């Protein structure tokens, strides 16, 4: 479901998210802001000389040619511009509305640059097995800092897949879903400034960037602070538990 930000209210966004498991909010950032963050993202990766490649092993099986991915966890710890985005009400109000809560807490963030011509794909998966929570009030927002048409390897989702709940995953594997055909996921082409919100139960992935331009995104994973993790995992992210909106009524009991 695609929604143009100015013309929609939060209740409509929440309804669509509940039905489809995702919602693409158009123009949450202006084109100028997106261009600013695109530049900051590329500058940060160059400054920090990050050479490790997080391409999944299963992604290597999706294409014959070798692919590459650049990434940075916790960009807000390296550049204050990203900290500002974390608490921007244009983002946090939607995150709260789609989860149906008042309070929004940071889980982690990931900056991704899919380089031109061979930017790595992501196999279909749920985010759930990486950091399971009791009530499943956990979601992601992917900020697009440049256009992400299909040929740039935009994100794909299976609408309504969240309703089936957690799926069987191979705990020894990379948590992808080899039995779900990649083509069953619907591409969500986006423009610079658009933000894709989805639940951590929504089956999603993305294709190879075969275009001549990089695809630049920032993924913020957030949760309801009253939803405790069921497994102590993925707690290495810097700043996990920071409040992005409202208060933590639990006194951090779930951390
Ligand atoms: O950015 C993408 O193409 C997908 C990222 C993703 O699915 C993830 O990090 O879980």
mmCIF file of C-alpha atoms and ligand atoms in Angstrom:
data_model
loop_
_atom_site.group_PDB
_atom_site.id
_atom_site.type_symbol
_atom_site.label_atom_id
_atom_site.label_comp_id
_atom_site.label_asym_id
_atom_site.label_seq_id
_atom_site.Cartn_x
_atom_site.Cartn_y
_atom_site.Cartn_z
ATOM 1 C CA UNK A 1 0.000 0.000 0.000
ATOM 2 C CA UNK A 2 1.412 3.363 -1.005
ATOM 3 C CA UNK A 3 0.293 6.472 0.821
ATOM 4 C CA UNK A 4 1.088 10.078 0.075
ATOM 5 C CA UNK A 5 2.076 11.539 3.380
ATOM 6 C CA UNK A 6 0.324 14.918 3.361
ATOM 7 C CA UNK A 7 -2.965 13.510 2.118
ATOM 8 C CA UNK A 8 -3.320 10.762 4.675
ATOM 9 C CA UNK A 9 -3.906 10.575 8.370
ATOM 10 C CA UNK A 10 -2.167 8.309 10.817
ATOM 11 C CA UNK A 11 -5.270 6.163 11.313
ATOM 12 C CA UNK A 12 -5.324 5.319 7.603
ATOM 13 C CA UNK A 13 -1.646 4.399 7.687
ATOM 14 C CA UNK A 14 -2.287 2.160 10.702
ATOM 15 C CA UNK A 15 -5.219 0.441 8.983
ATOM 16 C CA UNK A 16 -3.183 -0.332 5.875
ATOM 17 C CA UNK A 17 -0.223 -1.534 7.948
ATOM 18 C CA UNK A 18 -2.474 -3.853 9.954
ATOM 19 C CA UNK A 19 -3.911 -5.299 6.752
ATOM 20 C CA UNK A 20 -0.798 -5.539 4.561
ATOM 21 C CA UNK A 21 2.024 -5.663 7.128
ATOM 22 C CA UNK A 22 3.672 -2.649 5.509
ATOM 23 C CA UNK A 23 3.046 0.841 4.236
ATOM 24 C CA UNK A 24 5.140 3.051 1.935
ATOM 25 C CA UNK A 25 4.902 6.672 3.050
ATOM 26 C CA UNK A 26 5.710 8.953 0.137
ATOM 27 C CA UNK A 27 7.755 12.093 0.666
ATOM 28 C CA UNK A 28 8.273 11.764 4.419
ATOM 29 C CA UNK A 29 11.550 13.587 3.792
ATOM 30 C CA UNK A 30 11.892 16.312 1.178
ATOM 31 C CA UNK A 31 14.094 15.662 -1.858
ATOM 32 C CA UNK A 32 16.624 18.127 -0.417
ATOM 33 C CA UNK A 33 16.758 16.311 2.918
ATOM 34 C CA UNK A 34 17.130 12.957 1.168
ATOM 35 C CA UNK A 35 20.007 14.322 -0.945
ATOM 36 C CA UNK A 36 21.656 15.680 2.222
ATOM 37 C CA UNK A 37 21.438 12.284 3.938
ATOM 38 C CA UNK A 38 22.608 10.481 0.819
ATOM 39 C CA UNK A 39 25.772 12.550 0.810
ATOM 40 C CA UNK A 40 26.292 12.104 4.562
ATOM 41 C CA UNK A 41 25.876 8.330 4.175
ATOM 42 C CA UNK A 42 28.492 8.059 1.450
ATOM 43 C CA UNK A 43 30.862 10.445 3.273
ATOM 44 C CA UNK A 44 30.530 8.437 6.484
ATOM 45 C CA UNK A 45 31.292 5.121 4.810
ATOM 46 C CA UNK A 46 34.336 6.682 3.094
ATOM 47 C CA UNK A 47 35.523 8.312 6.328
ATOM 48 C CA UNK A 48 35.293 5.107 8.350
ATOM 49 C CA UNK A 49 36.870 2.875 5.661
ATOM 50 C CA UNK A 50 34.454 0.068 6.443
ATOM 51 C CA UNK A 51 35.513 -2.833 4.228
ATOM 52 C CA UNK A 52 33.460 -5.746 5.592
ATOM 53 C CA UNK A 53 30.689 -6.997 3.355
ATOM 54 C CA UNK A 54 27.459 -8.179 5.045
ATOM 55 C CA UNK A 55 26.111 -9.970 1.950
ATOM 56 C CA UNK A 56 24.290 -13.087 3.126
ATOM 57 C CA UNK A 57 25.628 -16.491 2.038
ATOM 58 C CA UNK A 58 22.157 -17.296 0.672
ATOM 59 C CA UNK A 59 22.248 -14.067 -1.374
ATOM 60 C CA UNK A 60 25.278 -15.421 -3.221
ATOM 61 C CA UNK A 61 23.026 -18.200 -4.530
ATOM 62 C CA UNK A 62 20.496 -15.725 -5.981
ATOM 63 C CA UNK A 63 22.768 -14.555 -8.786
ATOM 64 C CA UNK A 64 25.687 -15.944 -10.813
ATOM 65 C CA UNK A 65 27.843 -12.820 -10.671
ATOM 66 C CA UNK A 66 29.509 -11.846 -7.377
ATOM 67 C CA UNK A 67 27.724 -9.018 -5.581
ATOM 68 C CA UNK A 68 28.736 -6.435 -2.981
ATOM 69 C CA UNK A 69 27.168 -4.486 -0.127
ATOM 70 C CA UNK A 70 28.437 -1.654 2.066
ATOM 71 C CA UNK A 71 26.976 -1.112 5.512
ATOM 72 C CA UNK A 72 27.348 0.624 8.834
ATOM 73 C CA UNK A 73 25.583 -0.221 12.068
ATOM 74 C CA UNK A 74 24.549 2.639 14.374
ATOM 75 C CA UNK A 75 25.260 5.595 12.038
ATOM 76 C CA UNK A 76 23.823 7.873 14.750
ATOM 77 C CA UNK A 77 26.930 7.179 16.826
ATOM 78 C CA UNK A 78 29.154 8.625 14.099
ATOM 79 C CA UNK A 79 27.114 11.535 12.756
ATOM 80 C CA UNK A 80 24.626 13.673 14.714
ATOM 81 C CA UNK A 81 22.538 14.243 11.589
ATOM 82 C CA UNK A 82 21.356 10.644 11.930
ATOM 83 C CA UNK A 83 20.509 11.163 15.617
ATOM 84 C CA UNK A 84 18.159 13.967 14.596
ATOM 85 C CA UNK A 85 16.357 11.704 12.158
ATOM 86 C CA UNK A 86 15.851 9.067 14.857
ATOM 87 C CA UNK A 87 13.647 11.390 16.906
ATOM 88 C CA UNK A 88 12.030 13.249 14.013
ATOM 89 C CA UNK A 89 8.247 13.222 14.728
ATOM 90 C CA UNK A 90 7.485 12.719 11.036
ATOM 91 C CA UNK A 91 9.041 9.268 11.527
ATOM 92 C CA UNK A 92 8.210 8.520 15.170
ATOM 93 C CA UNK A 93 4.537 9.492 14.873
ATOM 94 C CA UNK A 94 4.073 6.989 12.049
ATOM 95 C CA UNK A 95 6.065 4.307 13.905
ATOM 96 C CA UNK A 96 3.826 4.769 16.962
ATOM 97 C CA UNK A 97 0.608 4.838 14.933
ATOM 98 C CA UNK A 98 1.323 1.686 12.944
ATOM 99 C CA UNK A 99 2.246 -0.255 16.099
ATOM 100 C CA UNK A 100 -0.807 1.174 17.860
ATOM 101 C CA UNK A 101 1.226 2.489 20.810
ATOM 102 C CA UNK A 102 2.371 5.820 22.255
ATOM 103 C CA UNK A 103 5.969 4.921 22.999
ATOM 104 C CA UNK A 104 8.692 4.011 20.512
ATOM 105 C CA UNK A 105 12.087 2.618 21.480
ATOM 106 C CA UNK A 106 15.193 2.126 19.361
ATOM 107 C CA UNK A 107 16.324 -1.404 18.624
ATOM 108 C CA UNK A 108 19.092 -0.745 16.076
ATOM 109 C CA UNK A 109 19.928 0.974 12.801
ATOM 110 C CA UNK A 110 21.696 -0.127 9.611
ATOM 111 C CA UNK A 111 22.986 2.022 6.769
ATOM 112 C CA UNK A 112 23.152 0.181 3.450
ATOM 113 C CA UNK A 113 24.685 1.171 0.140
ATOM 114 C CA UNK A 114 24.043 -1.255 -2.671
ATOM 115 C CA UNK A 115 26.759 -0.355 -5.162
ATOM 116 C CA UNK A 116 25.968 0.110 -8.884
ATOM 117 C CA UNK A 117 25.763 -2.898 -11.201
ATOM 118 C CA UNK A 118 26.284 -5.583 -8.581
ATOM 119 C CA UNK A 119 24.658 -4.456 -5.307
ATOM 120 C CA UNK A 120 23.760 -7.517 -3.247
ATOM 121 C CA UNK A 121 20.212 -8.834 -2.910
ATOM 122 C CA UNK A 122 18.548 -9.975 0.330
ATOM 123 C CA UNK A 123 16.827 -13.388 0.289
ATOM 124 C CA UNK A 124 13.252 -13.461 1.551
ATOM 125 C CA UNK A 125 13.080 -13.526 5.334
ATOM 126 C CA UNK A 126 11.334 -12.264 8.434
ATOM 127 C CA UNK A 127 13.307 -10.093 10.847
ATOM 128 C CA UNK A 128 11.587 -11.891 13.736
ATOM 129 C CA UNK A 129 14.109 -14.739 14.281
ATOM 130 C CA UNK A 130 17.007 -12.303 14.665
ATOM 131 C CA UNK A 131 15.418 -10.632 17.717
ATOM 132 C CA UNK A 132 12.129 -12.270 18.776
ATOM 133 C CA UNK A 133 9.813 -10.321 21.107
ATOM 134 C CA UNK A 134 6.829 -11.468 23.156
ATOM 135 C CA UNK A 135 4.052 -9.414 21.507
ATOM 136 C CA UNK A 136 5.632 -8.812 18.087
ATOM 137 C CA UNK A 137 5.353 -5.032 18.389
ATOM 138 C CA UNK A 138 8.597 -4.538 16.486
ATOM 139 C CA UNK A 139 8.962 -2.836 13.133
ATOM 140 C CA UNK A 140 11.360 -1.399 10.591
ATOM 141 C CA UNK A 141 11.421 1.858 8.670
ATOM 142 C CA UNK A 142 13.594 2.021 5.563
ATOM 143 C CA UNK A 143 14.480 5.601 4.646
ATOM 144 C CA UNK A 144 15.275 5.999 0.943
ATOM 145 C CA UNK A 145 17.959 8.611 0.364
ATOM 146 C CA UNK A 146 17.912 8.118 -3.409
ATOM 147 C CA UNK A 147 15.428 6.633 -5.854
ATOM 148 C CA UNK A 148 15.063 2.858 -5.591
ATOM 149 C CA UNK A 149 13.352 1.513 -8.702
ATOM 150 C CA UNK A 150 13.176 -2.244 -9.341
ATOM 151 C CA UNK A 151 16.502 -2.286 -11.211
ATOM 152 C CA UNK A 152 18.260 -0.826 -8.179
ATOM 153 C CA UNK A 153 17.158 -3.754 -6.042
ATOM 154 C CA UNK A 154 14.281 -2.128 -4.202
ATOM 155 C CA UNK A 155 12.702 -3.882 -1.240
ATOM 156 C CA UNK A 156 10.010 -6.488 -1.953
ATOM 157 C CA UNK A 157 7.342 -7.657 0.463
ATOM 158 C CA UNK A 158 4.656 -10.329 0.615
ATOM 159 C CA UNK A 159 1.512 -8.397 1.562
ATOM 160 C CA UNK A 160 -0.356 -9.920 4.486
ATOM 161 C CA UNK A 161 2.454 -12.398 5.281
ATOM 162 C CA UNK A 162 2.712 -11.026 8.832
ATOM 163 C CA UNK A 163 -0.709 -12.490 9.639
ATOM 164 C CA UNK A 164 0.683 -16.022 9.605
ATOM 165 C CA UNK A 165 2.989 -15.141 12.495
ATOM 166 C CA UNK A 166 6.523 -16.413 13.012
ATOM 167 C CA UNK A 167 7.653 -18.984 10.442
ATOM 168 C CA UNK A 168 9.896 -21.990 10.855
ATOM 169 C CA UNK A 169 13.497 -20.915 10.414
ATOM 170 C CA UNK A 170 16.672 -22.933 10.304
ATOM 171 C CA UNK A 171 18.489 -21.854 13.486
ATOM 172 C CA UNK A 172 21.758 -23.008 11.948
ATOM 173 C CA UNK A 173 21.095 -21.129 8.716
ATOM 174 C CA UNK A 174 20.957 -17.442 7.870
ATOM 175 C CA UNK A 175 17.237 -17.290 8.682
ATOM 176 C CA UNK A 176 16.122 -16.926 5.079
ATOM 177 C CA UNK A 177 13.034 -18.742 3.759
ATOM 178 C CA UNK A 178 14.228 -20.962 0.884
ATOM 179 C CA UNK A 179 10.756 -22.450 0.327
ATOM 180 C CA UNK A 180 9.090 -19.090 -0.407
ATOM 181 C CA UNK A 181 9.516 -18.156 -4.114
ATOM 182 C CA UNK A 182 11.312 -14.830 -4.526
ATOM 183 C CA UNK A 183 8.795 -13.790 -7.216
ATOM 184 C CA UNK A 184 5.941 -14.015 -4.730
ATOM 185 C CA UNK A 185 7.235 -10.815 -3.094
ATOM 186 C CA UNK A 186 5.942 -7.569 -4.627
ATOM 187 C CA UNK A 187 8.566 -4.900 -5.468
ATOM 188 C CA UNK A 188 8.093 -1.600 -3.637
ATOM 189 C CA UNK A 189 9.830 0.942 -5.869
ATOM 190 C CA UNK A 190 10.486 4.122 -3.929
ATOM 191 C CA UNK A 191 11.705 7.643 -4.525
ATOM 192 C CA UNK A 192 14.212 9.652 -2.547
ATOM 193 C CA UNK A 193 12.456 10.762 0.654
ATOM 194 C CA UNK A 194 9.996 7.841 0.828
ATOM 195 C CA UNK A 195 9.957 5.603 3.912
ATOM 196 C CA UNK A 196 8.800 1.985 3.930
ATOM 197 C CA UNK A 197 7.413 0.801 7.276
ATOM 198 C CA UNK A 198 6.908 -2.926 7.877
ATOM 199 C CA UNK A 199 6.474 -5.346 10.773
ATOM 200 C CA UNK A 200 9.232 -7.753 11.746
ATOM 201 C CA UNK A 201 6.864 -10.592 10.775
ATOM 202 C CA UNK A 202 6.404 -9.353 7.195
ATOM 203 C CA UNK A 203 8.275 -11.536 4.698
ATOM 204 C CA UNK A 204 10.592 -9.298 2.679
ATOM 205 C CA UNK A 205 13.814 -9.213 0.698
ATOM 206 C CA UNK A 206 15.284 -7.295 -2.229
ATOM 207 C CA UNK A 207 16.863 -7.820 -5.628
ATOM 208 C CA UNK A 208 20.278 -7.103 -7.116
ATOM 209 C CA UNK A 209 21.150 -3.502 -7.984
ATOM 210 C CA UNK A 210 21.831 -3.852 -11.720
ATOM 211 C CA UNK A 211 21.562 -0.098 -12.365
ATOM 212 C CA UNK A 212 24.389 2.382 -12.783
ATOM 213 C CA UNK A 213 23.689 4.176 -9.501
ATOM 214 C CA UNK A 214 24.063 3.229 -5.844
ATOM 215 C CA UNK A 215 20.966 2.526 -3.748
ATOM 216 C CA UNK A 216 21.305 4.284 -0.380
ATOM 217 C CA UNK A 217 18.995 3.471 2.547
ATOM 218 C CA UNK A 218 18.892 3.760 6.328
ATOM 219 C CA UNK A 219 16.938 1.119 8.225
ATOM 220 C CA UNK A 220 15.681 1.952 11.703
ATOM 221 C CA UNK A 221 14.371 -1.000 13.698
ATOM 222 C CA UNK A 222 12.090 0.078 16.547
ATOM 223 C CA UNK A 223 9.778 -1.507 19.117
ATOM 224 C CA UNK A 224 7.240 -0.864 21.830
ATOM 225 C CA UNK A 225 9.289 -0.634 25.056
ATOM 226 C CA UNK A 226 6.568 -2.702 26.781
ATOM 227 C CA UNK A 227 7.296 -5.628 24.446
ATOM 228 C CA UNK A 228 10.160 -7.624 25.994
ATOM 229 C CA UNK A 229 12.613 -9.697 23.946
ATOM 230 C CA UNK A 230 12.069 -13.436 24.435
ATOM 231 C CA UNK A 231 15.667 -14.287 23.632
ATOM 232 C CA UNK A 232 18.730 -12.324 24.630
ATOM 233 C CA UNK A 233 20.119 -11.764 21.188
ATOM 234 C CA UNK A 234 21.110 -8.891 18.946
ATOM 235 C CA UNK A 235 21.742 -6.732 22.004
ATOM 236 C CA UNK A 236 25.111 -5.488 20.724
ATOM 237 C CA UNK A 237 23.712 -2.452 18.930
ATOM 238 C CA UNK A 238 24.817 0.882 20.324
ATOM 239 C CA UNK A 239 22.052 2.867 21.964
ATOM 240 C CA UNK A 240 19.545 0.049 22.032
ATOM 241 C CA UNK A 241 16.704 1.087 24.324
ATOM 242 C CA UNK A 242 16.970 4.810 23.578
ATOM 243 C CA UNK A 243 13.514 6.369 23.583
ATOM 244 C CA UNK A 244 12.538 7.879 20.226
ATOM 245 C CA UNK A 245 9.019 8.903 21.281
ATOM 246 C CA UNK A 246 7.198 8.988 24.619
ATOM 247 C CA UNK A 247 8.456 7.192 27.720
ATOM 248 C CA UNK A 248 9.549 3.704 28.776
ATOM 249 C CA UNK A 249 6.936 2.757 31.392
ATOM 250 C CA UNK A 250 8.800 -0.459 32.297
ATOM 251 C CA UNK A 251 11.904 1.166 33.771
ATOM 252 C CA UNK A 252 13.877 -0.914 31.231
ATOM 253 C CA UNK A 253 12.794 -4.163 32.855
ATOM 254 C CA UNK A 254 12.831 -5.981 29.520
ATOM 255 C CA UNK A 255 16.429 -5.074 28.682
HETATM 256 O O1 LIG B 1 17.716 -3.071 2.293
HETATM 257 C C1 LIG B 1 17.280 -4.089 1.790
HETATM 258 O O2 LIG B 1 17.299 -4.294 0.574
HETATM 259 C C2 LIG B 1 16.685 -5.153 2.675
HETATM 260 C C3 LIG B 1 17.278 -5.149 4.054
HETATM 261 C C4 LIG B 1 16.720 -6.214 4.922
HETATM 262 O O3 LIG B 1 15.834 -6.922 4.560
HETATM 263 C C5 LIG B 1 17.228 -6.393 6.270
HETATM 264 O O4 LIG B 1 18.232 -5.777 6.658
HETATM 265 O O5 LIG B 1 16.622 -7.207 6.996
#
